[in-house]
Short mmCIF file of N, CA and C in Angstrom, two decimals:
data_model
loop_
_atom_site.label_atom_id
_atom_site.label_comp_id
_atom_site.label_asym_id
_atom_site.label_seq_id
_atom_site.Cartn_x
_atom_site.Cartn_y
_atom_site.Cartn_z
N UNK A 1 0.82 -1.19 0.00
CA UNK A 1 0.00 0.00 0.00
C UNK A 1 0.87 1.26 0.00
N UNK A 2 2.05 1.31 0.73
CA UNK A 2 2.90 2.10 0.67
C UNK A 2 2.99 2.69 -0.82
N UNK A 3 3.89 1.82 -1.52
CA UNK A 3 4.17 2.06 -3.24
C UNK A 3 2.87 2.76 -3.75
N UNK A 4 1.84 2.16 -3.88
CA UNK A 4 0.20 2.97 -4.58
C UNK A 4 0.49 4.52 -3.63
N UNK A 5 0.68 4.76 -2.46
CA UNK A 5 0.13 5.90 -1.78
C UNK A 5 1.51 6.87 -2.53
N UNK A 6 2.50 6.00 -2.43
CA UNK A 6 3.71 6.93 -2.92
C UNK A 6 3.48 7.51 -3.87
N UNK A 7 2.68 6.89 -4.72
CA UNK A 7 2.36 7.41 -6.59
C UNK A 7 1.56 8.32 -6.47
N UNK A 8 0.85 8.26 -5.52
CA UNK A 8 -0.57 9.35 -5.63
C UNK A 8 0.14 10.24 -4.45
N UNK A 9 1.01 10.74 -3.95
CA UNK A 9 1.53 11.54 -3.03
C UNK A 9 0.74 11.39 -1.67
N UNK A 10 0.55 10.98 -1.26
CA UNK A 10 -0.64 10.95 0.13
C UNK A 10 0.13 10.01 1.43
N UNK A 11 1.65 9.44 1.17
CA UNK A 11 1.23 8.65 2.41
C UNK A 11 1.89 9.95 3.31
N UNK A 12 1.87 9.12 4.90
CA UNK A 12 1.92 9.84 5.94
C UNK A 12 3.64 10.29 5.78
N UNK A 13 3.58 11.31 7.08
CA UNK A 13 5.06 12.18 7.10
C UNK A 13 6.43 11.09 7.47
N UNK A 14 5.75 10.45 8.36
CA UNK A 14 7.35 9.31 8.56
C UNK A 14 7.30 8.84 6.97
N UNK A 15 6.54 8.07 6.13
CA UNK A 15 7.13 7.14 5.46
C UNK A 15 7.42 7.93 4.62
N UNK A 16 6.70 9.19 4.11
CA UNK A 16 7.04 9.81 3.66
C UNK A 16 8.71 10.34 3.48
N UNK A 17 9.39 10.61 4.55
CA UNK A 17 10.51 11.05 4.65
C UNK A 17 11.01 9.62 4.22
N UNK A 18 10.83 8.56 4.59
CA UNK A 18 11.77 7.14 4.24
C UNK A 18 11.97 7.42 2.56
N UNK A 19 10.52 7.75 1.82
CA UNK A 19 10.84 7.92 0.48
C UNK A 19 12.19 9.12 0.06
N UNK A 20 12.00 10.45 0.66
CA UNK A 20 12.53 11.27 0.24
C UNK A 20 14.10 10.73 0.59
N UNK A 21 14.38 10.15 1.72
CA UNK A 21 15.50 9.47 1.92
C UNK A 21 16.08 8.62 0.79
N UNK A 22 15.16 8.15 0.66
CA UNK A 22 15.80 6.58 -0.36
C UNK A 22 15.56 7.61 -2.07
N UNK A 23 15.12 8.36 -2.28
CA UNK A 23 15.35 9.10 -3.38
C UNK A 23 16.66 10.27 -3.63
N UNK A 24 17.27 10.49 -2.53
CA UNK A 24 17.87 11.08 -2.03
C UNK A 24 19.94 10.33 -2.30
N UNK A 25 19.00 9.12 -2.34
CA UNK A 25 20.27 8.00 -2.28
C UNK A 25 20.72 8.13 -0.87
N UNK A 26 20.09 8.37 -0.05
CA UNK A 26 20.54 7.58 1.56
C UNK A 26 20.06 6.67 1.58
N UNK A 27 18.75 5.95 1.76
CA UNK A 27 18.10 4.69 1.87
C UNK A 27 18.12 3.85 0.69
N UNK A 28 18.40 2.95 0.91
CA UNK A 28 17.63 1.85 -0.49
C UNK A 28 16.41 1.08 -0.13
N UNK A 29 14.69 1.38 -0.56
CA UNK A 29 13.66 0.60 -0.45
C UNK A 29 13.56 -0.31 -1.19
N UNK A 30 13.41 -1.68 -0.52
CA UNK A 30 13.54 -3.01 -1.05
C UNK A 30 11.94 -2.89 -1.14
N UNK A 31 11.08 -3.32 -2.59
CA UNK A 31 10.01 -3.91 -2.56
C UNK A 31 9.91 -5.64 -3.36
N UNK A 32 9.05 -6.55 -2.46
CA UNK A 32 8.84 -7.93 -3.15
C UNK A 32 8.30 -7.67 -4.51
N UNK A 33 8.55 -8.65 -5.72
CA UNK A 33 8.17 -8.54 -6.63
C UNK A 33 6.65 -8.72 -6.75
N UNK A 34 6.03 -9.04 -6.22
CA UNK A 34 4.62 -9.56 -6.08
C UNK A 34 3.96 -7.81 -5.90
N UNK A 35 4.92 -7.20 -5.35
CA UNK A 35 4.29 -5.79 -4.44
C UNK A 35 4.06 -5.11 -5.81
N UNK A 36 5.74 -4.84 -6.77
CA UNK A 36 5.45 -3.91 -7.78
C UNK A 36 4.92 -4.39 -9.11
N UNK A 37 4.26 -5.60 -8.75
CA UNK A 37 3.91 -6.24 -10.01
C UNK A 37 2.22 -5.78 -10.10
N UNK A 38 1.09 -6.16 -8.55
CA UNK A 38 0.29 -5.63 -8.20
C UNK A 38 0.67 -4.40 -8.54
N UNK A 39 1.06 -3.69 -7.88
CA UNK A 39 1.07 -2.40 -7.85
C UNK A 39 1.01 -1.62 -9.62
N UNK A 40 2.06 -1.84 -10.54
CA UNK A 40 1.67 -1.65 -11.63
C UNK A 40 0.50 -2.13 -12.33
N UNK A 41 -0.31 -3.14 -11.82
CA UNK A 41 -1.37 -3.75 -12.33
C UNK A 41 -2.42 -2.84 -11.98
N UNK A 42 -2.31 -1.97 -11.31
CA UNK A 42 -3.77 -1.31 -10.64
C UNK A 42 -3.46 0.55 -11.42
N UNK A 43 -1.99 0.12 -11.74
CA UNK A 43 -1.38 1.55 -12.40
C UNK A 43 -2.59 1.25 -13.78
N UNK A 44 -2.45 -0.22 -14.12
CA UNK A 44 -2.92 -0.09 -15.31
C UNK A 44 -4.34 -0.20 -15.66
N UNK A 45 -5.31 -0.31 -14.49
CA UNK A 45 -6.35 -0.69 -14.24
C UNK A 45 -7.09 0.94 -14.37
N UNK A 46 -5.80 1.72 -13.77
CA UNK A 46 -6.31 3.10 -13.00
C UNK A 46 -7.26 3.07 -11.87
N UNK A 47 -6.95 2.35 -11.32
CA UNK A 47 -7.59 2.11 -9.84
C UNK A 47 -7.46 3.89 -8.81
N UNK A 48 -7.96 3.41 -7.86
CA UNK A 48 -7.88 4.79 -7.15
C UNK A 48 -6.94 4.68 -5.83
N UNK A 49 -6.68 5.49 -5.02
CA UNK A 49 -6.12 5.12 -3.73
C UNK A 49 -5.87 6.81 -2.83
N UNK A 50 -6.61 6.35 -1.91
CA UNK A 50 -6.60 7.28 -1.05
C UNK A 50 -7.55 8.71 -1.68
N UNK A 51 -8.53 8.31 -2.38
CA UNK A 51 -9.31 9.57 -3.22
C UNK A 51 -8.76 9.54 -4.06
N UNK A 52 -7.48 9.15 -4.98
CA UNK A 52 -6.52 9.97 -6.34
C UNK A 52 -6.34 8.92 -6.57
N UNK A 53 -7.11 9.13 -8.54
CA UNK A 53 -7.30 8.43 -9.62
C UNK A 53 -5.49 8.31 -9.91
N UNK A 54 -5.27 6.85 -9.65
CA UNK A 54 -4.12 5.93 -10.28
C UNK A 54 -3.73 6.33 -11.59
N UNK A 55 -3.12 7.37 -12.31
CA UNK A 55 -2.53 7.52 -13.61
C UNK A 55 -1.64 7.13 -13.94
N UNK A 56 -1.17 6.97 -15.16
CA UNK A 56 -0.17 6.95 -16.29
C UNK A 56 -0.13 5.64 -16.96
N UNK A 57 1.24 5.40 -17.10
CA UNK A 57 1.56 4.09 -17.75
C UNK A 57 2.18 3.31 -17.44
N UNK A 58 2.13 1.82 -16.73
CA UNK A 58 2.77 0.98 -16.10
C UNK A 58 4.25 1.07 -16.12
N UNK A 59 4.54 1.28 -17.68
CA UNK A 59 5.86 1.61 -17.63
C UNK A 59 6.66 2.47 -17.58
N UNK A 60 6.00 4.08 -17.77
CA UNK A 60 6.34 4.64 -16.97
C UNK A 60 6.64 4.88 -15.85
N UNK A 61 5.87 4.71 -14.70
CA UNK A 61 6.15 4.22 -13.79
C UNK A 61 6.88 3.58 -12.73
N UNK A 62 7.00 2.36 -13.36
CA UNK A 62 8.45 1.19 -13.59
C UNK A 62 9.70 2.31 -13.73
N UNK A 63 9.68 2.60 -14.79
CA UNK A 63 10.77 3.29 -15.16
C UNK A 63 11.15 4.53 -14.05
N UNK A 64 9.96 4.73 -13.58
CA UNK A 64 10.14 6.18 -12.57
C UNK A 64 10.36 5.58 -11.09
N UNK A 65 10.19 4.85 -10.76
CA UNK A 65 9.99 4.37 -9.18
C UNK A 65 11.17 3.06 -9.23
N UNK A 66 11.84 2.43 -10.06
CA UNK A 66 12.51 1.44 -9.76
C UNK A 66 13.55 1.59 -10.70
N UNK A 67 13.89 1.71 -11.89
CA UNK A 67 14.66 1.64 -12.92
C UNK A 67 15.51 2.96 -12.53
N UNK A 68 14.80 4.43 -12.42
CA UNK A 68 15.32 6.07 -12.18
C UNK A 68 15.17 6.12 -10.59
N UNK A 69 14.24 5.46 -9.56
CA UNK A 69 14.07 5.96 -8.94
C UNK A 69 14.64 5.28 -7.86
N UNK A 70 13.63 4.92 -6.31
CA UNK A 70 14.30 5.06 -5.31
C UNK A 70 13.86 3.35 -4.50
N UNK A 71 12.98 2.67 -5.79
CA UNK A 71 12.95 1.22 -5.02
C UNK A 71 13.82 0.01 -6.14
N UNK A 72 14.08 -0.89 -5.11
CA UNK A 72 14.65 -1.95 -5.57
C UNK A 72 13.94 -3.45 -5.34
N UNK A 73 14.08 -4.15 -7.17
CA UNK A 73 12.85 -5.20 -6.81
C UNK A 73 13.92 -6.43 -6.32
N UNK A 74 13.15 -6.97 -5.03
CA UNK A 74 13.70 -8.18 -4.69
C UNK A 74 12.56 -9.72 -5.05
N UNK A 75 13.09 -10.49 -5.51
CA UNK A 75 12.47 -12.09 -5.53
C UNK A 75 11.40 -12.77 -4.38
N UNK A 76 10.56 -12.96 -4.67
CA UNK A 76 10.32 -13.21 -3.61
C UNK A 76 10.62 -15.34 -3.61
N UNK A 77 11.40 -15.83 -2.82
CA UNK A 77 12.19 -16.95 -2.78
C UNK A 77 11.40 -18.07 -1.64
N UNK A 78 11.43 -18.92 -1.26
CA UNK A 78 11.11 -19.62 -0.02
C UNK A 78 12.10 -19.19 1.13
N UNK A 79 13.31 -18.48 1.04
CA UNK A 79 13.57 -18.41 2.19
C UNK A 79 12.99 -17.43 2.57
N UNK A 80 12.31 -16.12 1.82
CA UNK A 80 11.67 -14.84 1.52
C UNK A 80 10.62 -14.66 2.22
N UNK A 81 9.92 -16.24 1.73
CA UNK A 81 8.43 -16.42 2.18
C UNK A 81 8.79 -16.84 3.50
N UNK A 82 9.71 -17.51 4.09
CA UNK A 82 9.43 -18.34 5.49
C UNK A 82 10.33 -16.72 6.50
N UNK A 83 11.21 -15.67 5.76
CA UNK A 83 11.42 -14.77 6.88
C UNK A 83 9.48 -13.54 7.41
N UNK A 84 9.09 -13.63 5.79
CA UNK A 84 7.48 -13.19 5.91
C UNK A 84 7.19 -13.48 6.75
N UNK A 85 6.43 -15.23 6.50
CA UNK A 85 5.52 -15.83 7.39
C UNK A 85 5.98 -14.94 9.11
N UNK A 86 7.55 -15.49 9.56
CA UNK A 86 7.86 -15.04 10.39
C UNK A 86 7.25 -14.03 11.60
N UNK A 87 7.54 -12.55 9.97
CA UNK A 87 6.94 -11.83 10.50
C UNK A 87 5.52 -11.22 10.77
N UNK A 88 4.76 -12.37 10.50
CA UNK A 88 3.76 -12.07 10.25
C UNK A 88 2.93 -12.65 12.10
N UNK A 89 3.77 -13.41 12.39
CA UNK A 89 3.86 -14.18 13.92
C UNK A 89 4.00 -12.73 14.81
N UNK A 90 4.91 -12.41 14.31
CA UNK A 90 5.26 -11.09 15.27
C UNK A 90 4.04 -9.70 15.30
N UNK A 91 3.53 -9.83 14.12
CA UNK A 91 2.75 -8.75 14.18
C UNK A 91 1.66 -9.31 15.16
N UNK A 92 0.93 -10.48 14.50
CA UNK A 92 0.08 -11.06 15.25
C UNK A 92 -0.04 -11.01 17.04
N UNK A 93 1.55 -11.27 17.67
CA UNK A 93 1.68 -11.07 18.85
C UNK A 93 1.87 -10.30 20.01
N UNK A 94 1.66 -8.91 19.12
CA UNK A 94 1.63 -7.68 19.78
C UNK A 94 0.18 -7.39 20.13
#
């Protein structure tokens, strides 16, 4: 959800700054491939998010947020999926 809110400018001020960071070339944002694959799929759907109509062109996009920009696509692997699952224990247990 992050990535969609990033496109449409709307997410909040912390993650916000994580972006301007990692565009910045201080941070590097790792997204799963599953994330920017969805994520361009709804680019191409023109879906909405957060009130603001999803524009452009998938590959633009691509090209602007991962290729020029400030995320990097990682695999998603079985060891990928079993550090997930993981964390998904942890959220649960708070």
């Amino acid at each position: 959800m992050g990535y969609l809110r990033y496109l449409v400018d709307s997410l909040p001020e912390e993650a916000s700054n994580i972006f301007d960071r990692a565009e910045a070339g201080l941070d590097v944002l790792y997204a799963p491939d599953v994330v920017v694959g969805e994520t361009l799929y709804e680019v191409a759907l023109g879906g909405e998010v957060a009130g603001v109509a999803l524009q452009g062109n998938p590959n633009d996009v691509y090209r602007r947020t991962v290729t020029n920009g400030p995320i990097d696509v990682v695999a998603l692997d079985e060891h990928a999926m079993a550090i997930y699952a993981s964390l998904a224990e942890f959220y649960d247990s708070t």
